[in-house]
Coordinates of C-alpha atoms and ligand atoms in Angstrom, one line a residue:
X5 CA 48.7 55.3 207.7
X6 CA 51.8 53.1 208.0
X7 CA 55.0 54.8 207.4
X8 CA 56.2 51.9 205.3
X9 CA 52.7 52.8 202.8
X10 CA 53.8 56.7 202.5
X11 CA 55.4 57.7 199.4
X12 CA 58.5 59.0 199.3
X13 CA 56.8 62.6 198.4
X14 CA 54.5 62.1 202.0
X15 CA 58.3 61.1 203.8
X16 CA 59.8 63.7 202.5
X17 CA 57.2 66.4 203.4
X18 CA 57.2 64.5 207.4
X19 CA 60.5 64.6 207.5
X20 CA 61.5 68.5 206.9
X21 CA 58.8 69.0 209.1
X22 CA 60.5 67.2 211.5
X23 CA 57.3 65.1 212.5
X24 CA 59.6 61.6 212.2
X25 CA 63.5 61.0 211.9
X26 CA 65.2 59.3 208.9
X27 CA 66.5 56.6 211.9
X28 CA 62.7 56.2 213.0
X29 CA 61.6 55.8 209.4
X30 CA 64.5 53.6 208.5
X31 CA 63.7 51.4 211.5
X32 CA 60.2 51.1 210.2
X33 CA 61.3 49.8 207.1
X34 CA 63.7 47.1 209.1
X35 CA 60.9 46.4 211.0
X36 CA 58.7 45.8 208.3
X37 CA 61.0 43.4 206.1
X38 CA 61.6 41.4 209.0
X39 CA 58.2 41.1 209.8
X40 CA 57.0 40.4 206.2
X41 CA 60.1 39.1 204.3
X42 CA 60.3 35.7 204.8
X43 CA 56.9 35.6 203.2
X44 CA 57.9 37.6 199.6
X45 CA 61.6 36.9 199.5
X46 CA 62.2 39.9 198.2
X47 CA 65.6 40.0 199.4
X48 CA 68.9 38.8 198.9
X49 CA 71.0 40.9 201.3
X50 CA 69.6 43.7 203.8
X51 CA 72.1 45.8 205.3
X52 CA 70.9 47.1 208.7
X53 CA 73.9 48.9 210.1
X54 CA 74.7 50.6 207.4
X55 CA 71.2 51.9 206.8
X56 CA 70.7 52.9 210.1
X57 CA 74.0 55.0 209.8
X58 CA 73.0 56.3 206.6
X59 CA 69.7 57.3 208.3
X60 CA 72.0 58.7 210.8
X61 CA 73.8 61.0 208.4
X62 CA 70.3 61.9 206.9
X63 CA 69.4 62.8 209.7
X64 CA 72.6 65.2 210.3
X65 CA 71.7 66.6 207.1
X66 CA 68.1 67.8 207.9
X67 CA 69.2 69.2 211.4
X68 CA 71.8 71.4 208.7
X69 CA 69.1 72.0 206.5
X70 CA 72.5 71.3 204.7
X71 CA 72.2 70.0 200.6
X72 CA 69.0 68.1 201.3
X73 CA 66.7 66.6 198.6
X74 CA 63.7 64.8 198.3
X75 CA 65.2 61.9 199.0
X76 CA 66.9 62.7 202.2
X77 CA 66.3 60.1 204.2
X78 CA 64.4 57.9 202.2
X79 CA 64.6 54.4 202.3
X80 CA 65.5 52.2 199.0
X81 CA 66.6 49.4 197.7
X82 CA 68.1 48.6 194.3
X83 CA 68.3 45.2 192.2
X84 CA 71.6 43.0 193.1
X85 CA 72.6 44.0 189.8
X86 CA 74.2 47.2 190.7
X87 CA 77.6 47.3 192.4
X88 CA 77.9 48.2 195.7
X89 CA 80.8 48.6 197.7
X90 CA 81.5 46.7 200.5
X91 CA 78.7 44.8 199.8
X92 CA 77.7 41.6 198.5
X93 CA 76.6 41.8 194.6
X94 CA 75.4 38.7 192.9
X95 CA 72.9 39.3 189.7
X96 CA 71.1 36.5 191.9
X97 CA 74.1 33.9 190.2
X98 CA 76.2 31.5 191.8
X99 CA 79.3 32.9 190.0
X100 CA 79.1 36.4 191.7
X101 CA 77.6 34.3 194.3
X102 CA 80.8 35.9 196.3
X103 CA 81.8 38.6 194.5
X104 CA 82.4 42.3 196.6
X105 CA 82.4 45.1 194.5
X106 CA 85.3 47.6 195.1
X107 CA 83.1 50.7 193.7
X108 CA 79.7 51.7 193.6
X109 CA 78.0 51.7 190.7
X110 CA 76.8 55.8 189.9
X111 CA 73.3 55.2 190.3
X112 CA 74.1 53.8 193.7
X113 CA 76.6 56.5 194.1
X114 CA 73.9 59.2 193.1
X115 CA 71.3 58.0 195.2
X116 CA 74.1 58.0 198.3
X117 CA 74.6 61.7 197.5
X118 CA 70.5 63.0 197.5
X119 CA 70.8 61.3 201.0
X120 CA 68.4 57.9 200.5
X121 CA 69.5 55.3 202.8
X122 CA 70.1 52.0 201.2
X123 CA 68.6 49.4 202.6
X124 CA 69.3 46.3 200.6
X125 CA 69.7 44.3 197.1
X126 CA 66.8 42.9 196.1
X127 CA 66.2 39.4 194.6
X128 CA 66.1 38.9 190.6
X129 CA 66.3 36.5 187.5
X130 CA 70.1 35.2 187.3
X131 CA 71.9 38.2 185.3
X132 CA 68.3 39.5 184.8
X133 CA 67.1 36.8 182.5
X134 CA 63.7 36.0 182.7
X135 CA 60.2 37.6 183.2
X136 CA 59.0 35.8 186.8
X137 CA 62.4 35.8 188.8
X138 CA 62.3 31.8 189.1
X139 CA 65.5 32.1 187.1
X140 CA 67.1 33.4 190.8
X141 CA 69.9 31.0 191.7
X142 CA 69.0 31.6 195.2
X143 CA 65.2 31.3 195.6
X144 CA 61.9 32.4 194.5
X145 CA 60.2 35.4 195.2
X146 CA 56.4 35.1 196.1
X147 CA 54.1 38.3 194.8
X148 CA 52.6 39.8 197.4
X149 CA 48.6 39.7 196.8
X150 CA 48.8 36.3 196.0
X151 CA 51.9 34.1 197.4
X152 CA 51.1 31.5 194.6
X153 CA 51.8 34.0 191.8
X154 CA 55.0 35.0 190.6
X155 CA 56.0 38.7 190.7
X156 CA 57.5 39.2 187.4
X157 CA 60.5 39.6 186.6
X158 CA 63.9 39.9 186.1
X159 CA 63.3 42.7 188.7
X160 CA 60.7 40.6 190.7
X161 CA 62.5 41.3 194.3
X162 CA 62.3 44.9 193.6
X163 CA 58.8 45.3 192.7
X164 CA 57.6 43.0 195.3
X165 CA 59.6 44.8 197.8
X166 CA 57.4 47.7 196.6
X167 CA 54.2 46.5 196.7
X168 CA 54.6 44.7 200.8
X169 CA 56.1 48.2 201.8
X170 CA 59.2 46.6 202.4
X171 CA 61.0 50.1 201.0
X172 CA 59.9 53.4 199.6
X173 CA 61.3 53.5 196.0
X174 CA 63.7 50.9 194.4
X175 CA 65.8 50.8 191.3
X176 CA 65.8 47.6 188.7
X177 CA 66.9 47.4 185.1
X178 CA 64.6 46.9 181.6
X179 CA 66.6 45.3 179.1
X180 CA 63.4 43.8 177.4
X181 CA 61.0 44.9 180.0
X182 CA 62.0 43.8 183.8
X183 CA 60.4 46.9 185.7
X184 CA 57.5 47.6 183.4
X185 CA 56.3 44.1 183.5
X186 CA 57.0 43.2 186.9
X187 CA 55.6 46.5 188.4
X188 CA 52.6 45.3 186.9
X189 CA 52.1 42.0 188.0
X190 CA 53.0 43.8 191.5
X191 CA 50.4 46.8 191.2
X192 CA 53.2 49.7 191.4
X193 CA 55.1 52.3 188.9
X194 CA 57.6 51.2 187.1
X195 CA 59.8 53.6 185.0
X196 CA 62.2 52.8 181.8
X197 CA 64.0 55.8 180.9
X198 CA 64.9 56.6 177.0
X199 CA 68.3 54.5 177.1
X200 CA 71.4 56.1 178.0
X201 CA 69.0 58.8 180.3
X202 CA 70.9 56.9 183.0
X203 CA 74.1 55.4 184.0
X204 CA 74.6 51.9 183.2
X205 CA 78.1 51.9 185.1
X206 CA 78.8 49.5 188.1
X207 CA 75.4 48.1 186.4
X208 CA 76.4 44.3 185.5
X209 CA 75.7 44.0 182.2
X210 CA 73.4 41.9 179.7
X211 CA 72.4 43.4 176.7
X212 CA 74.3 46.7 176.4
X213 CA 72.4 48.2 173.9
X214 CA 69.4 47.7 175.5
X215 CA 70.1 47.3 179.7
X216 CA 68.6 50.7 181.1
X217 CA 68.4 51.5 185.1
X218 CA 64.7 52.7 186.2
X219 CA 62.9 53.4 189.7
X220 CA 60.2 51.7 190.8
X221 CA 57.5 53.9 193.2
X222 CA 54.4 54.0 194.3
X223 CA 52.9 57.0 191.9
X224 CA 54.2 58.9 189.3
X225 CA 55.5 61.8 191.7
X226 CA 57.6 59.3 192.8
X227 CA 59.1 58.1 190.3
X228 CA 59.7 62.1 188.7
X229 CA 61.5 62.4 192.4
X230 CA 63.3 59.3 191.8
X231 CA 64.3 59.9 187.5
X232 CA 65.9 63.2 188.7
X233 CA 67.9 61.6 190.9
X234 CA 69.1 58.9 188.7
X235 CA 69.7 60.7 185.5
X236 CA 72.0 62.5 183.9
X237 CA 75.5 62.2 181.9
X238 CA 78.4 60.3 183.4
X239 CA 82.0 60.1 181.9
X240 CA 81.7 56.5 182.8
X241 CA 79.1 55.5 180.3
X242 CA 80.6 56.5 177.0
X243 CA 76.7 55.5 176.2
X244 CA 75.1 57.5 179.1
X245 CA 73.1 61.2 177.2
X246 CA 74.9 64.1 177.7
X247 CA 72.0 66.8 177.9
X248 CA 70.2 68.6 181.1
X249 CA 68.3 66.6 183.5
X250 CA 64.7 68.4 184.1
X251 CA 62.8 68.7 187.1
X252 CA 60.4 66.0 185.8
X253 CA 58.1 67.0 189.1
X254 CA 57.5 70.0 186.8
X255 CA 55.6 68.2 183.9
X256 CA 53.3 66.8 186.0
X257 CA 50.7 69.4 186.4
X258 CA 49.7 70.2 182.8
X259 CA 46.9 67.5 182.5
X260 CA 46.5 65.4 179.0
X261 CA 43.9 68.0 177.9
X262 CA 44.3 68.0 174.1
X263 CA 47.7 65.3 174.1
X264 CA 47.6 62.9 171.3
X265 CA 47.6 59.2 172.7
X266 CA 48.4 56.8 170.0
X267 CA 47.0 54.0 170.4
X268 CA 48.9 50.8 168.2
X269 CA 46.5 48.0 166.3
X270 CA 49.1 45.5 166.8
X271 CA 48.7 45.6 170.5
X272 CA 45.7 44.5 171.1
X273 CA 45.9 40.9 169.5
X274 CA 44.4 37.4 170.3
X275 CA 45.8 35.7 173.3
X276 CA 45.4 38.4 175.7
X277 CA 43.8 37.7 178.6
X278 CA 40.5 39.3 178.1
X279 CA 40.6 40.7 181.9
X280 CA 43.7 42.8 180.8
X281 CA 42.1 43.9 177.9
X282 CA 38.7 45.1 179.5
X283 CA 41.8 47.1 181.9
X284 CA 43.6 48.5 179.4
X285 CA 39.9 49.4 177.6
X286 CA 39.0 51.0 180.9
X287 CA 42.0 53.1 181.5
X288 CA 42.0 54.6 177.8
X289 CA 38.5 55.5 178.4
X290 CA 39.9 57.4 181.6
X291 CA 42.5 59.0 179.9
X292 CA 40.1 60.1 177.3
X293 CA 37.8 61.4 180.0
X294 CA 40.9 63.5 181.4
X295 CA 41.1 65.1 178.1
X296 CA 43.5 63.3 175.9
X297 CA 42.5 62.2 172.4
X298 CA 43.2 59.1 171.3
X299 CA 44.1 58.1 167.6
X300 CA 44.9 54.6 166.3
X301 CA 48.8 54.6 165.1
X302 CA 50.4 51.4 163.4
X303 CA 53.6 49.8 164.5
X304 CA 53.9 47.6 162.0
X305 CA 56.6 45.6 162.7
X306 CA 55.8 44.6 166.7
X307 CA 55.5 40.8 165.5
X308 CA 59.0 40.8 164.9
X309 CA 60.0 42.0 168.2
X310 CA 60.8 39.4 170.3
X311 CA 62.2 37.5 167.3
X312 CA 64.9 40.3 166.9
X313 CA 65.1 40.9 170.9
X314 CA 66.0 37.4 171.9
X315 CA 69.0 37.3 168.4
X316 CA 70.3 40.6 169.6
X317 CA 70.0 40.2 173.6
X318 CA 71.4 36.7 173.5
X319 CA 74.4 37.7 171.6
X320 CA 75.4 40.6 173.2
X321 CA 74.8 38.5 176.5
X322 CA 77.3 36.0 175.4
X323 CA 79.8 38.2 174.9
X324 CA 79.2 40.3 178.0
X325 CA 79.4 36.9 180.2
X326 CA 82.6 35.8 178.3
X327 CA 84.0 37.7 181.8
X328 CA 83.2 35.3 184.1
X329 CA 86.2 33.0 183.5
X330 CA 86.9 32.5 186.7
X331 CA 90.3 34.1 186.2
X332 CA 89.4 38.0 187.2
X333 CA 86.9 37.9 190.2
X334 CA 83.6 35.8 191.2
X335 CA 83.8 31.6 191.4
X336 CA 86.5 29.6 190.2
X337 CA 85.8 25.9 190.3
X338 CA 89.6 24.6 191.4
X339 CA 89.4 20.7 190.8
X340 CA 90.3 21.3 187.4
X341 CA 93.7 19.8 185.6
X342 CA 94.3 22.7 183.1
X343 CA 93.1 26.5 182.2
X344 CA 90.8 25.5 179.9
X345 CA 88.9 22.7 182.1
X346 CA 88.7 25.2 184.4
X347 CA 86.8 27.9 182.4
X348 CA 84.9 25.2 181.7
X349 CA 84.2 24.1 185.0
X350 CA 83.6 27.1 186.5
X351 CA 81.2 28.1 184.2
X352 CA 79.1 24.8 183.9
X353 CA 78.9 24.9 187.6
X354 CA 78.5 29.1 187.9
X355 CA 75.6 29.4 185.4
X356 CA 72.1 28.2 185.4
X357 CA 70.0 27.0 183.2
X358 CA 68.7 29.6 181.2
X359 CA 72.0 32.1 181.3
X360 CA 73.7 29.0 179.7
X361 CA 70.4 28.5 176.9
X362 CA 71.2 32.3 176.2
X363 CA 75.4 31.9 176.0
X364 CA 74.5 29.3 173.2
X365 CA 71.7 31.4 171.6
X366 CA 74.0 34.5 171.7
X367 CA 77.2 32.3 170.9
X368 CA 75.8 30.5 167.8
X369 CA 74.2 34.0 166.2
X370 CA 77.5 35.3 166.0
X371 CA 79.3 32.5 164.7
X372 CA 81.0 32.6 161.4
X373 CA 78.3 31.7 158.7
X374 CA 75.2 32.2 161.0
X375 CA 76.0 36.3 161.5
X376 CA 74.7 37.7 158.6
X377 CA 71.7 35.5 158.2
X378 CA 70.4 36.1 162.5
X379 CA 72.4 38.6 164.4
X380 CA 72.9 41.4 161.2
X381 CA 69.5 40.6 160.1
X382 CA 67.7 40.8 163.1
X383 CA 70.0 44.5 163.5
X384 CA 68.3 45.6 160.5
X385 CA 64.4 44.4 161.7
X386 CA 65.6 46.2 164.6
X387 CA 66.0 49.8 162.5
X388 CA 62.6 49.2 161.3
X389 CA 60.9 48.7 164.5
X390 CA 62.4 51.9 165.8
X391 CA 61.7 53.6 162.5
X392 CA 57.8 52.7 163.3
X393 CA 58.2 54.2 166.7
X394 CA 60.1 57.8 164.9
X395 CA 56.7 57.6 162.1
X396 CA 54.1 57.0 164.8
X397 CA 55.1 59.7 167.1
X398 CA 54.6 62.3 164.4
X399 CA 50.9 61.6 164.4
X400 CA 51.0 61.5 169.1
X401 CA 52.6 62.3 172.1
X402 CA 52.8 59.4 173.7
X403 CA 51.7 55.8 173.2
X404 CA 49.6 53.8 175.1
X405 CA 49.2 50.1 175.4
X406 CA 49.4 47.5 177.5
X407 CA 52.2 45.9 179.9
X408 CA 51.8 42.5 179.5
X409 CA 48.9 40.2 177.9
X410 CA 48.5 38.0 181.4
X411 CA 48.2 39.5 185.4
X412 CA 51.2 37.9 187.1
X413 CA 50.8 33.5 186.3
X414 CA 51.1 31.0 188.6
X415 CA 54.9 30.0 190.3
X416 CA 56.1 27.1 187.9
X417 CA 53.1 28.0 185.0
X418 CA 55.5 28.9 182.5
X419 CA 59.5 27.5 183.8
X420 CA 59.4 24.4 181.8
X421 CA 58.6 26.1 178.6
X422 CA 61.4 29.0 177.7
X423 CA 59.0 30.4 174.8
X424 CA 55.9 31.1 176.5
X425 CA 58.0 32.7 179.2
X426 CA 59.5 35.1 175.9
X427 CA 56.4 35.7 174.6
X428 CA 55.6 37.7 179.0
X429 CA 57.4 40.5 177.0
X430 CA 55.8 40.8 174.1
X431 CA 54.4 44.6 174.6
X432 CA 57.5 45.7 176.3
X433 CA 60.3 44.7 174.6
X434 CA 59.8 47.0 171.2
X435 CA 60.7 50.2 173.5
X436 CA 63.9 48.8 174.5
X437 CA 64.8 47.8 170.5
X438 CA 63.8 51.5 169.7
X439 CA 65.5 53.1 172.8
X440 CA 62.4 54.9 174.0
X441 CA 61.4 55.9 177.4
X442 CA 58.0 53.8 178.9
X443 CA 56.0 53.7 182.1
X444 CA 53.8 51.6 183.4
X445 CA 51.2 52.6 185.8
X446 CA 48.3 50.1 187.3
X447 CA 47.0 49.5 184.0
X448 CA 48.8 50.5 181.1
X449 CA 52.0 51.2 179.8
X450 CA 52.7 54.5 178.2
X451 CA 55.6 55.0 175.8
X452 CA 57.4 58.6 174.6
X453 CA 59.6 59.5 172.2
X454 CA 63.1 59.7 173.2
X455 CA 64.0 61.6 176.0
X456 CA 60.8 63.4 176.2
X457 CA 59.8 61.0 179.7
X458 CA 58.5 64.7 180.6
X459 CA 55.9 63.9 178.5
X460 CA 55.2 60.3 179.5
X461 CA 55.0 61.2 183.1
X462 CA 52.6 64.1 182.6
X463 CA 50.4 61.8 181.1
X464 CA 50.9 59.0 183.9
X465 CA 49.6 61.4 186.3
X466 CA 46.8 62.8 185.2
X467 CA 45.6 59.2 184.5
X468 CA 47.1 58.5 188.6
X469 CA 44.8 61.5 189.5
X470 CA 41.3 59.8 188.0
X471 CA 42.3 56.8 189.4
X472 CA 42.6 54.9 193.1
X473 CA 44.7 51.9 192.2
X474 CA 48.2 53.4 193.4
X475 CA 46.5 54.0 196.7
X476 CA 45.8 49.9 197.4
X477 CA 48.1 47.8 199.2
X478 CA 48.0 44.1 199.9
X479 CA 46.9 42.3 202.8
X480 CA 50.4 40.0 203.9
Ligands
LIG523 N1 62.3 39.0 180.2 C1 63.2 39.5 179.3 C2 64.4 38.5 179.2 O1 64.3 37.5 179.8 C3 63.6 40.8 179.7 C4 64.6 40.8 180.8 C5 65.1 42.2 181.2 O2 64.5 43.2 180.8 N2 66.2 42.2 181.9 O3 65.3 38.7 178.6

């Protein structure tokens, strides 16, 4: 097999046994996006040099059998939503179209210290707003089985960077769902931790109580490897959970013998493409063959979900971009007679079409005489979708359902009409309202209670193990 197919696990194993260098496997994975990369788009910067003297060090570091990890070595890239410094970070917006980040952000700085080598920012909705990274400022990424398709989104660079073997893990954010859902319209693993399980500094923000930082990977090993890396409690993020980061490697191998998998009416509802459902169907019956029992559980308040999502994200967005003034850092439109022409400029010429649809959204939600009846209300439908989540999971372990209710649409099936794109989210945005940890594996998305992803990962794998999927790759 390819290097640019291994997982990081297979790497790491060929790498301590000195069979391949971090520089040859980094040079693989330079090799590949250039040979493959102008098909997906996956990128919007790649940074060769540094990589390759990253790899370097990696190297060094193996030779010293000196602090190395799993991820020694290992090539990644993360979403060009987490600072970098030195380097180029633009949320995919033409108002950070310029804008060099002084710091790294500390999942950045983490994944620096186990060793990975970095290899580039990958391509995303503008500020991570979307669900089929059209919203990109820059350009569209393609998905790589089928170049007409979009890869989902906001992450869409990441995952599709994944699935053409254009790196070995990479990191995106979930505010609502952007790595479940586009992990699976890509065919990969896509991990959102319970929130605050990791850092959200240097991460630019959208929705801050809901933006969490996840790995994408190619199995669940993977992303256990990847989650223990990431995790863990930073003085930064007043937000961030302050308790002991497990070796999540170590849940894996206990099976779903006699685990409770919930399994929510509300989630299997007219409109979903039948092809997804016959998936999802399938899957539960493998699970159930591996041992697990499933029981029905009632959430009853998931119609409300992306009613309250889209009040609370939207406001907390408009206040989070209320930054970009052009005064501090990023684009500042000059031609302007006064300060506040150009804020004004800056920002009509800065933003696209949909940040600005979500500024107004957020804007008018908080306004005097519309807050208590949208943004406090929806807070409140917001307990109660959280409090189904705390009642359901004291009848299972874990939740199963499914990603998304459509495989990845067609490029320009759903840009003209901003609701249907909302409604990509529907299964995947309740997790982020309740703050709970979810994975989704090719097919299925399972959900834990907060910060037992131990849980959600042991049951991820033993469905991995009765399964092929996470072994196919496309043909690009
Ligand atoms: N698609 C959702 C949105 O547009 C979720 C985005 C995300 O998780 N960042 O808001």
């Amino acid at each position: 097999m390819e290097l640019t197919s291994l997982t990081i696990h297979e790497l790491s194993e060929r790498l301590s046994r000195k069979e391949v260098s971090a520089v040859e496997v980094t040079k693989a994975f330079l090799g590949r996006i250039g040979e493959v990369d102008g098909k997906t788009r996956a990128y919007i910067t790649v940074t060769a040099e540094a990589a390759l003297e990253a790899a370097e060090r990696a190297d060094g570091m193996l030779a010293r059998k000196d602090d190395v990890t799993p991820m020694t070595g290992i090539p990644v890239s993360v979403k060009d939503i987490f600072c970098t410094r030195g380097i180029r970070t633009t949320c995919a917006s033409k108002i950070l179209g310029n804008f060099i980040p002084p710091y790294d952000s500390t999942v950045v700085k983490k994944l620096k210290g186990s060793g990975a080598v970095l290899l580039g920012k990958t391509n995303m909705d503008e500020f991570a707003m979307g669900s089929s990274t059209e919203n990109s400022a820059f350009f569209k990424t393609l998905n790589p089985w089928a170049p007409d398709r979009v890869p989902g989104g906001s992450s869409g660079g990441s995952a599709a960077a994944m699935a053409a073997s254009e790196c070995a893990a990479s990191v995106g954010t979930d505010t609502g769902g952007s790595i479940r859902q586009p992990a699976a319209c890509c065919g990969v693993v896509g991990l959102k931790p319970t929130y605050g399980r990791v850092s959200r500094f240097g991460m630019v923000a959208f929705a801050s109580s809901l933006d969490q930082a996840g790995p994408f990977t190619r199995d669940v090993t993977d992303a256990a490897i990847m989650l223990k890396v990431m995790a863990g409690h930073d003085p930064l993020d007043s937000t961030s959970v302050n308790m002991e980061v497990p070796d999540y490697r170590s849940f894996l191998a206990a099976g779903c013998k006699g685990l409770k998998v919930g399994i929510p009416k509300e989630y299997f509802i007219e409109g979903m493409d039948p092809d997804v459902e016959k998936a999802v169907r399938d899957a539960l019956d493998v699970l159930k063959g591996a041992g697990a029992e499933l029981v029905p559980v009632s959430l009853p308040h998931t119609e409300y979900a992306v009613a309250v999502y889209y009040l609370v994200a939207t406001a907390e967005a408009s206040s989070n971009l209320a930054r970009y003034d052009g005064v501090k850092y990023g684009l500042r439109v000059n031609e302007a007679g006064n300060l506040l022409d150009m804020y004004k400029k800056t920002r009509d010429s800065g933003f696209g079409g949909e940040v600005k649809r979500r500024i107004m959204l957020g804007t008018y939600s908080l306004s005097a005489g519309y807050y208590e009846a949208y943004y406090k209300k929806a807070s409140q439908v917001r307990t109660l979708v959280r409090d189904d989540f705390s009642a359901a999971f004291k009848t299972c372990d874990v939740i199963a359902t499914p990603t998304a209710p459509t495989a990845a649409f067609r490029l320009g099936e759903k840009i003209e009409d901003p609701l249907t794109m909302y409604l990509s989210d529907i299964f995947t945005i309740s997790c982020n309202l309740a703050g709970i940890p979810g994975i989704s594996v090719p097919c299925g998305l399972i959900l834990g209670w907060k910060v037992d992803e131990g849980t959600v990962l042991r049951t991820a794998y033993a469905y991995e193990q009765a399964t092929e999927w996470h072994k196919r790759r496309p043909a690009i």
